[in-house]
Short mmCIF file of C-alpha atoms in Angstrom, two decimals:
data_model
loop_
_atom_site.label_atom_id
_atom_site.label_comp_id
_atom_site.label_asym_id
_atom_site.label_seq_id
_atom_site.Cartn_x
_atom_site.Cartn_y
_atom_site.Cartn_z
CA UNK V 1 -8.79 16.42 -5.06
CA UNK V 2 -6.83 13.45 -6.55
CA UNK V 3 -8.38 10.42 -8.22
CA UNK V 4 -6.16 7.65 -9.79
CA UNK V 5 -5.87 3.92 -10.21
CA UNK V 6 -2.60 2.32 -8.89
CA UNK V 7 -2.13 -1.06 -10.11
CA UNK V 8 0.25 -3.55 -8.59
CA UNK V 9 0.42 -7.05 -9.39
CA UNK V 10 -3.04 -8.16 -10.26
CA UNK V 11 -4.76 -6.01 -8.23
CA UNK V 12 -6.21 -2.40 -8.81
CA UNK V 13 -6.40 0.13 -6.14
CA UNK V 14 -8.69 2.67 -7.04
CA UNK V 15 -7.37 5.83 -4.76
CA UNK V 16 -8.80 9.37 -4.09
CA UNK V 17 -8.21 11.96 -1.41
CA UNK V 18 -7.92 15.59 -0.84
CA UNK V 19 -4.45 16.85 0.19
CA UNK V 20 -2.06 19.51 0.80
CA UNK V 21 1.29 18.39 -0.53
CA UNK V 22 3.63 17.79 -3.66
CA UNK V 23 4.52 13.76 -3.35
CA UNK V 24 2.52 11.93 -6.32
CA UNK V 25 -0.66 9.66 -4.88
CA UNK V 26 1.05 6.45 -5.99
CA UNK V 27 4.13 7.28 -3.74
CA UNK V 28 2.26 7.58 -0.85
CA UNK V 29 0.38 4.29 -1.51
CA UNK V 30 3.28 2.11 -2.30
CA UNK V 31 4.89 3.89 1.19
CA UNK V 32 1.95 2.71 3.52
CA UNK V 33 1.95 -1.18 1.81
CA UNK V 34 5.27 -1.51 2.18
CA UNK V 35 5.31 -0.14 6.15
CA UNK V 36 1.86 -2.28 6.66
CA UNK V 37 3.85 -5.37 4.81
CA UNK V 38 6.70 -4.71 7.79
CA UNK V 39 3.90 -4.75 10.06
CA UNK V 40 2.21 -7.42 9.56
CA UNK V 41 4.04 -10.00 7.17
CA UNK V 42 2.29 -12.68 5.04
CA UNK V 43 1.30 -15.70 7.09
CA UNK V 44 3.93 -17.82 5.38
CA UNK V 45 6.67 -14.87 5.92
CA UNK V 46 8.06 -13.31 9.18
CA UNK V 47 6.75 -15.70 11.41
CA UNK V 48 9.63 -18.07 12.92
CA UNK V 49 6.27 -20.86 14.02
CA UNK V 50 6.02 -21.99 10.34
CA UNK V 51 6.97 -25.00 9.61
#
């Protein structure tokens, strides 16, 4: 089992899982923001009805 803070920004993610792997915690994290950021952009970002 894994247990680690991530910080980014301002904010603190506080992570911990159980895995069977080599990549580092933090990589995974920063993998599944960015692909949920392409997702589902920021209200003000991605969407073309903003004025």
């Amino acid at each position: 089992m894994e247990q680690q803070e991530i910080t980014l920004g301002q904010v603190t993610y506080q992570v911990s899982r159980v895995y069977a792997g080599t990549r580092p915690a933090s990589e995974l994290v920063a993998e599944r923001l960015v692909k949920r950021m392409a997702e589902d952009p920021p209200f003000d970002e991605g969407h073309p009805e903003v004025v």
